[in-house]
mmCIF file of C-alpha atoms and ligand atoms in Angstrom:
data_model
loop_
_atom_site.group_PDB
_atom_site.id
_atom_site.type_symbol
_atom_site.label_atom_id
_atom_site.label_comp_id
_atom_site.label_asym_id
_atom_site.label_seq_id
_atom_site.Cartn_x
_atom_site.Cartn_y
_atom_site.Cartn_z
ATOM 1 C CA MET A 24 106.119 131.318 115.532
ATOM 2 C CA LEU A 25 105.792 127.571 116.404
ATOM 3 C CA VAL A 26 102.046 126.153 116.580
ATOM 4 C CA SER A 27 100.292 122.784 115.947
ATOM 5 C CA ALA A 28 99.649 121.785 112.558
ATOM 6 C CA LYS A 29 95.779 121.483 113.105
ATOM 7 C CA ASP A 30 94.587 125.290 112.241
ATOM 8 C CA MET A 31 96.711 125.821 109.441
ATOM 9 C CA LEU A 32 95.686 122.144 107.580
ATOM 10 C CA VAL A 33 92.056 123.086 108.584
ATOM 11 C CA LYS A 34 92.618 126.515 106.643
ATOM 12 C CA ALA A 35 94.082 125.194 104.002
ATOM 13 C CA LYS A 36 91.375 122.346 103.261
ATOM 14 C CA GLU A 37 88.690 125.198 103.440
ATOM 15 C CA GLY A 38 91.095 127.261 101.102
ATOM 16 C CA HIS A 39 91.722 124.149 98.704
ATOM 17 C CA TYR A 40 95.538 125.005 98.836
ATOM 18 C CA ALA A 41 98.043 122.617 100.828
ATOM 19 C CA VAL A 42 100.896 123.175 103.207
ATOM 20 C CA GLY A 43 104.181 121.862 102.310
ATOM 21 C CA GLN A 44 105.931 119.607 104.904
ATOM 22 C CA PHE A 45 109.612 120.019 104.281
ATOM 23 C CA ASN A 46 112.079 117.497 106.055
ATOM 24 C CA ILE A 47 114.711 118.786 107.868
ATOM 25 C CA ASN A 48 118.449 117.059 108.115
ATOM 26 C CA ASN A 49 120.738 119.974 109.758
ATOM 27 C CA LEU A 50 120.860 123.656 110.570
ATOM 28 C CA GLU A 51 120.943 124.682 106.550
ATOM 29 C CA TRP A 52 118.223 122.793 105.801
ATOM 30 C CA THR A 53 116.153 124.353 108.682
ATOM 31 C CA LYS A 54 117.451 127.802 107.940
ATOM 32 C CA SER A 55 116.446 127.488 104.222
ATOM 33 C CA VAL A 56 112.934 126.251 104.921
ATOM 34 C CA LEU A 57 112.269 128.411 108.033
ATOM 35 C CA LEU A 58 113.487 131.917 105.599
ATOM 36 C CA THR A 59 111.557 130.502 102.659
ATOM 37 C CA ALA A 60 108.446 130.250 104.603
ATOM 38 C CA GLU A 61 108.891 133.656 105.928
ATOM 39 C CA GLU A 62 109.806 135.542 102.517
ATOM 40 C CA LEU A 63 106.763 134.018 101.382
ATOM 41 C CA LYS A 64 104.433 134.754 103.861
ATOM 42 C CA SER A 65 103.410 130.815 104.214
ATOM 43 C CA PRO A 66 102.617 128.578 106.737
ATOM 44 C CA VAL A 67 105.431 125.365 106.723
ATOM 45 C CA ILE A 68 105.451 122.241 108.838
ATOM 46 C CA LEU A 69 109.301 120.935 109.375
ATOM 47 C CA GLY A 70 109.184 117.307 109.155
ATOM 48 C CA VAL A 71 111.801 114.811 111.106
ATOM 49 C CA SER A 72 112.395 111.713 110.493
ATOM 50 C CA GLU A 73 113.558 109.369 113.086
ATOM 51 C CA GLY A 74 116.590 108.841 111.347
ATOM 52 C CA ALA A 75 116.913 112.327 111.290
ATOM 53 C CA GLY A 76 116.300 112.899 114.831
ATOM 54 C CA LYS A 77 119.083 110.556 115.790
ATOM 55 C CA TYR A 78 121.570 112.079 113.462
ATOM 56 C CA MET A 79 120.631 115.509 114.756
ATOM 57 C CA THR A 80 121.682 113.712 118.158
ATOM 58 C CA GLY A 81 118.179 113.126 119.421
ATOM 59 C CA PHE A 82 114.420 115.204 119.436
ATOM 60 C CA SER A 83 115.445 117.507 121.868
ATOM 61 C CA THR A 84 118.214 118.894 119.951
ATOM 62 C CA VAL A 85 116.214 119.685 117.244
ATOM 63 C CA ALA A 86 113.395 120.885 118.953
ATOM 64 C CA ALA A 87 115.850 123.362 120.827
ATOM 65 C CA MET A 88 117.584 124.299 117.802
ATOM 66 C CA VAL A 89 113.954 124.789 115.853
ATOM 67 C CA ARG A 90 112.460 126.926 118.947
ATOM 68 C CA GLU A 91 115.567 129.251 119.143
ATOM 69 C CA MET A 92 115.842 129.451 115.560
ATOM 70 C CA ASP A 93 112.304 130.324 115.070
ATOM 71 C CA LYS A 94 112.777 132.961 117.759
ATOM 72 C CA ASN A 95 116.476 134.371 116.505
ATOM 73 C CA LEU A 96 115.296 134.920 113.111
ATOM 74 C CA GLY A 97 112.010 136.395 113.816
ATOM 75 C CA ILE A 98 110.002 134.199 112.046
ATOM 76 C CA THR A 99 106.267 135.057 112.301
ATOM 77 C CA VAL A 100 104.302 132.372 110.265
ATOM 78 C CA PRO A 101 103.076 129.407 111.772
ATOM 79 C CA VAL A 102 105.821 126.572 111.631
ATOM 80 C CA ALA A 103 104.644 123.038 113.181
ATOM 81 C CA LEU A 104 107.301 120.999 114.161
ATOM 82 C CA HIS A 105 106.438 117.078 113.226
ATOM 83 C CA LEU A 106 107.546 114.030 113.797
ATOM 84 C CA ASP A 107 107.796 112.052 110.348
ATOM 85 C CA HIS A 108 106.652 108.495 110.394
ATOM 86 C CA GLY A 109 106.722 108.141 114.095
ATOM 87 C CA THR A 110 107.116 104.953 115.628
ATOM 88 C CA TYR A 111 105.055 104.458 118.952
ATOM 89 C CA GLU A 112 107.748 105.034 121.348
ATOM 90 C CA GLY A 113 109.183 107.552 118.952
ATOM 91 C CA CYS A 114 105.896 109.780 119.225
ATOM 92 C CA TYR A 115 106.162 110.042 123.444
ATOM 93 C CA LYS A 116 109.990 111.170 122.639
ATOM 94 C CA CYS A 117 109.066 113.830 120.477
ATOM 95 C CA ILE A 118 106.048 115.235 122.574
ATOM 96 C CA LYS A 119 108.408 115.087 125.815
ATOM 97 C CA ALA A 120 110.950 117.084 123.639
ATOM 98 C CA GLY A 121 108.571 119.754 122.720
ATOM 99 C CA PHE A 122 107.551 118.892 119.264
ATOM 100 C CA THR A 123 104.177 120.763 117.901
ATOM 101 C CA SER A 124 102.742 117.620 116.003
ATOM 102 C CA ILE A 125 103.442 113.811 115.930
ATOM 103 C CA MET A 126 102.815 111.098 112.872
ATOM 104 C CA PHE A 127 102.592 107.939 114.115
ATOM 105 C CA ASP A 128 102.838 105.421 111.602
ATOM 106 C CA GLY A 129 100.892 102.364 112.408
ATOM 107 C CA SER A 130 100.216 101.141 109.002
ATOM 108 C CA HIS A 131 102.262 98.376 109.316
ATOM 109 C CA TYR A 132 100.379 96.702 112.678
ATOM 110 C CA ASP A 133 96.871 95.086 111.721
ATOM 111 C CA ILE A 134 93.904 97.912 111.454
ATOM 112 C CA ASN A 135 92.801 96.858 115.031
ATOM 113 C CA GLU A 136 96.094 97.237 116.706
ATOM 114 C CA ASN A 137 96.869 100.899 114.238
ATOM 115 C CA VAL A 138 93.228 101.832 115.926
ATOM 116 C CA ALA A 139 94.116 101.291 119.348
ATOM 117 C CA LYS A 140 97.527 102.640 119.212
ATOM 118 C CA THR A 141 96.412 105.820 117.036
ATOM 119 C CA GLN A 142 93.452 106.341 119.639
ATOM 120 C CA GLU A 143 95.762 106.280 122.562
ATOM 121 C CA LEU A 144 98.379 108.805 121.178
ATOM 122 C CA VAL A 145 95.094 110.658 119.752
ATOM 123 C CA ASN A 146 94.159 111.122 123.367
ATOM 124 C CA VAL A 147 97.469 112.086 124.339
ATOM 125 C CA ALA A 148 98.535 114.660 121.847
ATOM 126 C CA HIS A 149 95.534 116.829 122.206
ATOM 127 C CA GLN A 150 95.571 116.834 125.812
ATOM 128 C CA LEU A 151 98.669 118.018 125.472
ATOM 129 C CA GLY A 152 97.706 120.812 122.355
ATOM 130 C CA LEU A 153 100.011 118.573 119.641
ATOM 131 C CA SER A 154 98.363 117.589 116.273
ATOM 132 C CA ILE A 155 98.601 114.170 114.959
ATOM 133 C CA GLU A 156 98.563 112.367 111.694
ATOM 134 C CA ALA A 157 98.060 108.543 111.145
ATOM 135 C CA GLU A 158 98.589 106.417 108.338
ATOM 136 C CA VAL A 159 96.421 103.721 106.632
ATOM 137 C CA GLY A 160 97.808 101.696 103.574
ATOM 138 C CA SER A 161 101.643 102.234 103.303
ATOM 139 C CA ILE A 162 103.748 104.499 101.021
ATOM 140 C CA GLY A 163 105.956 102.937 98.730
ATOM 141 C CA GLY A 164 109.988 102.760 98.684
ATOM 142 C CA GLU A 165 111.896 103.576 101.666
ATOM 143 C CA GLU A 166 112.833 107.084 103.529
ATOM 144 C CA ASP A 167 115.375 106.719 106.772
ATOM 145 C CA GLY A 168 114.511 102.890 107.370
ATOM 146 C CA VAL A 169 110.941 102.805 106.925
ATOM 147 C CA ILE A 170 109.942 100.722 103.903
ATOM 148 C CA GLY A 171 106.470 100.259 102.620
ATOM 149 C CA MET A 172 105.611 98.077 99.966
ATOM 150 C CA GLY A 173 103.064 100.901 98.537
ATOM 151 C CA GLU A 174 99.153 99.360 99.532
ATOM 152 C CA CYS A 175 96.789 101.146 98.995
ATOM 153 C CA ALA A 176 94.585 102.432 101.885
ATOM 154 C CA ASP A 177 90.980 100.929 102.425
ATOM 155 C CA PRO A 178 88.764 103.619 102.417
ATOM 156 C CA ALA A 179 86.905 102.106 105.325
ATOM 157 C CA GLU A 180 89.954 101.714 107.211
ATOM 158 C CA CYS A 181 90.403 105.565 106.401
ATOM 159 C CA LYS A 182 87.171 106.208 108.260
ATOM 160 C CA ARG A 183 87.966 104.236 111.005
ATOM 161 C CA ILE A 184 90.756 106.087 112.237
ATOM 162 C CA ALA A 185 89.410 109.455 110.932
ATOM 163 C CA ASP A 186 86.879 108.814 113.448
ATOM 164 C CA LEU A 187 89.479 108.528 116.102
ATOM 165 C CA GLY A 188 89.973 112.397 116.019
ATOM 166 C CA VAL A 189 93.227 112.290 114.300
ATOM 167 C CA ASP A 190 94.092 115.997 112.865
ATOM 168 C CA MET A 191 95.370 114.781 109.270
ATOM 169 C CA LEU A 192 95.526 111.337 107.388
ATOM 170 C CA ALA A 193 98.164 109.819 105.359
ATOM 171 C CA ALA A 194 96.789 107.236 102.916
ATOM 172 C CA GLY A 195 98.728 105.234 100.420
ATOM 173 C CA ILE A 196 97.479 105.970 96.877
ATOM 174 C CA GLY A 197 100.277 104.717 94.765
ATOM 175 C CA ASN A 198 102.447 107.542 96.252
ATOM 176 C CA ILE A 199 106.221 106.461 96.860
ATOM 177 C CA HIS A 200 109.241 107.976 98.746
ATOM 178 C CA GLY A 201 112.226 108.716 97.002
ATOM 179 C CA LYS A 202 112.294 108.902 92.976
ATOM 180 C CA TYR A 203 109.477 107.584 91.180
ATOM 181 C CA PRO A 204 110.533 104.699 88.746
ATOM 182 C CA GLU A 205 109.856 104.794 85.177
ATOM 183 C CA GLY A 206 106.631 103.708 84.083
ATOM 184 C CA TRP A 207 104.943 104.361 87.454
ATOM 185 C CA PRO A 208 101.278 104.389 86.640
ATOM 186 C CA GLY A 209 100.503 107.880 88.653
ATOM 187 C CA LEU A 210 98.315 108.531 91.722
ATOM 188 C CA ARG A 211 95.371 106.231 92.493
ATOM 189 C CA PHE A 212 92.906 109.210 92.309
ATOM 190 C CA ASP A 213 90.024 106.777 92.152
ATOM 191 C CA VAL A 214 91.239 105.866 95.810
ATOM 192 C CA LEU A 215 92.260 109.282 96.795
ATOM 193 C CA ASP A 216 88.271 110.201 95.658
ATOM 194 C CA ALA A 217 86.603 107.558 97.685
ATOM 195 C CA ILE A 218 88.900 108.225 100.827
ATOM 196 C CA GLN A 219 88.071 111.838 100.635
ATOM 197 C CA LYS A 220 84.156 110.927 100.449
ATOM 198 C CA GLU A 221 84.549 108.741 103.672
ATOM 199 C CA THR A 222 86.738 111.113 105.717
ATOM 200 C CA GLY A 223 84.590 114.173 104.794
ATOM 201 C CA VAL A 224 86.367 117.597 106.111
ATOM 202 C CA MET A 225 89.377 116.103 107.509
ATOM 203 C CA PRO A 226 92.800 117.144 106.156
ATOM 204 C CA LEU A 227 94.602 114.691 103.961
ATOM 205 C CA VAL A 228 98.035 113.879 103.621
ATOM 206 C CA LEU A 229 100.023 113.397 100.235
ATOM 207 C CA HIS A 230 103.471 111.716 101.145
ATOM 208 C CA GLY A 231 106.329 111.168 98.652
ATOM 209 C CA GLY A 232 106.072 114.823 97.189
ATOM 210 C CA THR A 233 109.065 114.237 94.972
ATOM 211 C CA GLY A 234 109.184 114.091 91.475
ATOM 212 C CA ILE A 235 104.653 114.091 91.205
ATOM 213 C CA PRO A 236 103.743 116.021 87.943
ATOM 214 C CA SER A 237 102.460 119.619 88.662
ATOM 215 C CA ASP A 238 98.675 118.384 87.567
ATOM 216 C CA MET A 239 98.597 115.407 89.660
ATOM 217 C CA ILE A 240 99.545 117.459 92.659
ATOM 218 C CA LYS A 241 96.748 119.835 91.779
ATOM 219 C CA LYS A 242 94.251 117.500 91.269
ATOM 220 C CA ALA A 243 95.327 115.823 94.558
ATOM 221 C CA ILE A 244 94.579 119.139 96.027
ATOM 222 C CA ASP A 245 91.260 119.273 94.407
ATOM 223 C CA LEU A 246 90.578 115.965 96.066
ATOM 224 C CA GLY A 247 91.241 117.057 99.525
ATOM 225 C CA VAL A 248 94.694 116.545 100.010
ATOM 226 C CA SER A 249 96.215 119.511 102.549
ATOM 227 C CA LYS A 250 99.544 118.727 103.346
ATOM 228 C CA ILE A 251 102.386 117.637 100.890
ATOM 229 C CA ASN A 252 105.784 116.032 102.137
ATOM 230 C CA VAL A 253 108.691 116.931 99.966
ATOM 231 C CA ASN A 254 112.055 115.340 101.729
ATOM 232 C CA THR A 255 114.413 113.749 98.578
ATOM 233 C CA GLU A 256 113.787 116.626 96.108
ATOM 234 C CA CYS A 257 115.759 119.199 98.590
ATOM 235 C CA GLN A 258 118.426 116.467 99.724
ATOM 236 C CA LEU A 259 119.034 116.284 95.351
ATOM 237 C CA SER A 260 118.990 120.175 95.099
ATOM 238 C CA PHE A 261 121.221 120.533 97.849
ATOM 239 C CA ALA A 262 123.433 117.939 96.485
ATOM 240 C CA ASP A 263 123.523 118.920 92.956
ATOM 241 C CA ALA A 264 124.325 122.522 94.132
ATOM 242 C CA THR A 265 127.397 121.638 96.299
ATOM 243 C CA ARG A 266 128.833 118.957 93.142
ATOM 244 C CA LYS A 267 128.759 122.137 91.134
ATOM 245 C CA TYR A 268 130.754 124.606 93.823
ATOM 246 C CA ILE A 269 133.501 121.689 94.408
ATOM 247 C CA GLU A 270 133.365 120.628 90.698
ATOM 248 C CA ALA A 271 133.811 124.459 89.589
ATOM 249 C CA GLY A 272 137.206 124.600 92.327
ATOM 250 C CA LYS A 273 135.560 127.210 94.242
ATOM 251 C CA ASP A 274 136.132 125.398 97.735
ATOM 252 C CA LEU A 275 139.969 125.849 96.490
ATOM 253 C CA GLU A 276 139.652 129.644 96.256
ATOM 254 C CA GLY A 277 140.405 131.741 98.627
ATOM 255 C CA LYS A 278 138.501 130.681 101.776
ATOM 256 C CA GLY A 279 136.062 128.741 99.720
ATOM 257 C CA PHE A 280 136.423 125.801 102.118
ATOM 258 C CA ASP A 281 135.101 127.352 105.028
ATOM 259 C CA PRO A 282 131.707 125.326 105.566
ATOM 260 C CA ARG A 283 129.797 128.598 105.749
ATOM 261 C CA LYS A 284 130.602 128.926 101.908
ATOM 262 C CA LEU A 285 131.205 125.406 100.951
ATOM 263 C CA LEU A 286 127.252 125.171 102.439
ATOM 264 C CA ALA A 287 125.590 128.170 101.285
ATOM 265 C CA PRO A 288 125.089 127.009 97.341
ATOM 266 C CA GLY A 289 123.452 124.024 98.687
ATOM 267 C CA ALA A 290 121.142 126.107 101.175
ATOM 268 C CA GLU A 291 120.224 128.341 98.515
ATOM 269 C CA ALA A 292 119.069 125.746 96.242
ATOM 270 C CA ILE A 293 116.882 124.611 99.141
ATOM 271 C CA LYS A 294 115.291 127.676 99.292
ATOM 272 C CA ALA A 295 114.598 127.848 95.578
ATOM 273 C CA THR A 296 113.169 124.219 95.779
ATOM 274 C CA VAL A 297 110.794 125.134 98.814
ATOM 275 C CA LYS A 298 109.667 128.125 97.280
ATOM 276 C CA GLU A 299 108.612 126.567 93.953
ATOM 277 C CA LYS A 300 106.753 123.663 96.100
ATOM 278 C CA MET A 301 104.752 126.545 98.073
ATOM 279 C CA GLU A 302 103.857 128.172 95.010
ATOM 280 C CA LEU A 303 102.804 124.860 93.502
ATOM 281 C CA PHE A 304 100.538 123.832 96.316
ATOM 282 C CA GLY A 305 99.372 127.513 96.947
ATOM 283 C CA SER A 306 100.406 128.288 100.362
ATOM 284 C CA VAL A 307 102.060 131.417 99.286
ATOM 285 C CA GLY A 308 100.715 134.560 101.390
ATOM 286 C CA LYS A 309 98.530 132.198 103.272
ATOM 287 C CA ALA A 310 100.423 132.879 106.916
HETATM 288 P P1 13P B 8 109.797 112.037 99.169
HETATM 289 O O1 13P B 8 111.322 111.951 99.878
HETATM 290 O O2 13P B 8 109.538 111.558 98.030
HETATM 291 O O3 13P B 8 109.776 113.458 99.058
HETATM 292 O O4 13P B 8 108.740 111.675 100.373
HETATM 293 C C1 13P B 8 108.916 112.694 101.480
HETATM 294 C C2 13P B 8 107.823 112.287 102.450
HETATM 295 O O5 13P B 8 106.900 111.815 102.351
HETATM 296 C C3 13P B 8 108.094 112.335 104.067
HETATM 297 O O6 13P B 8 107.274 111.636 104.710
#
């Protein structure tokens, strides 16, 4: 059931758990995430970066695929189709394509411009029933061409953005997209705590979910994080399972080269990763 992310995140914040955003790259990814969410009766957010949208030939292709797959698989749990790290133009494209949620990443603008653009997009999104995520500070590392220096967010700026009526806020707290480097000092819980105090009941988003130790995830949820984004970890699971299949020579046995067979171990591996994360985030049975 395609819905905006608003209600599922309000419930998550009240219930002290988090909803996972899993980024999708193709049909197999989408199917694996949807089936796992249904099996575990968990709400879920499908994240689409601008790069992944382009790869799948455009946001309207993605929206049509997700909508039809959701219907044809008989998915009953709440599913939000969400733009990840959207540009101003990208947000309008996704609104037009039929997404149910958008992220406007204005973190590279100065705060006044971030506020002005976010405010405009909040008004448009809400008028059309979409939820909207904003960003303050920046997530370190690189994701699909979006590069961040990893500055921690300023709690006062977070309050300014939260007051615009955004449904969720991504704030840099030392988190990084992709694998965490050796010697990473960990999440800045002091900053998260200060942000949560300023922003109150508004759901906070933790990007860079790949590789954050379980105890830090749990502490982040305790401090007000209600949405956690995972991308790289599904990619690593998929690649690992696919490599094993090929290295074992299975593609050379019978019709093992059939893409439906070749991609099946990777698709199963994505399901296992999504399941593990949903259990850790506490969203199982919350649909
Ligand atoms: P990872 O790739 O580190 O899991 O981060 C995902 C993310 O934050 C998507 O916006």
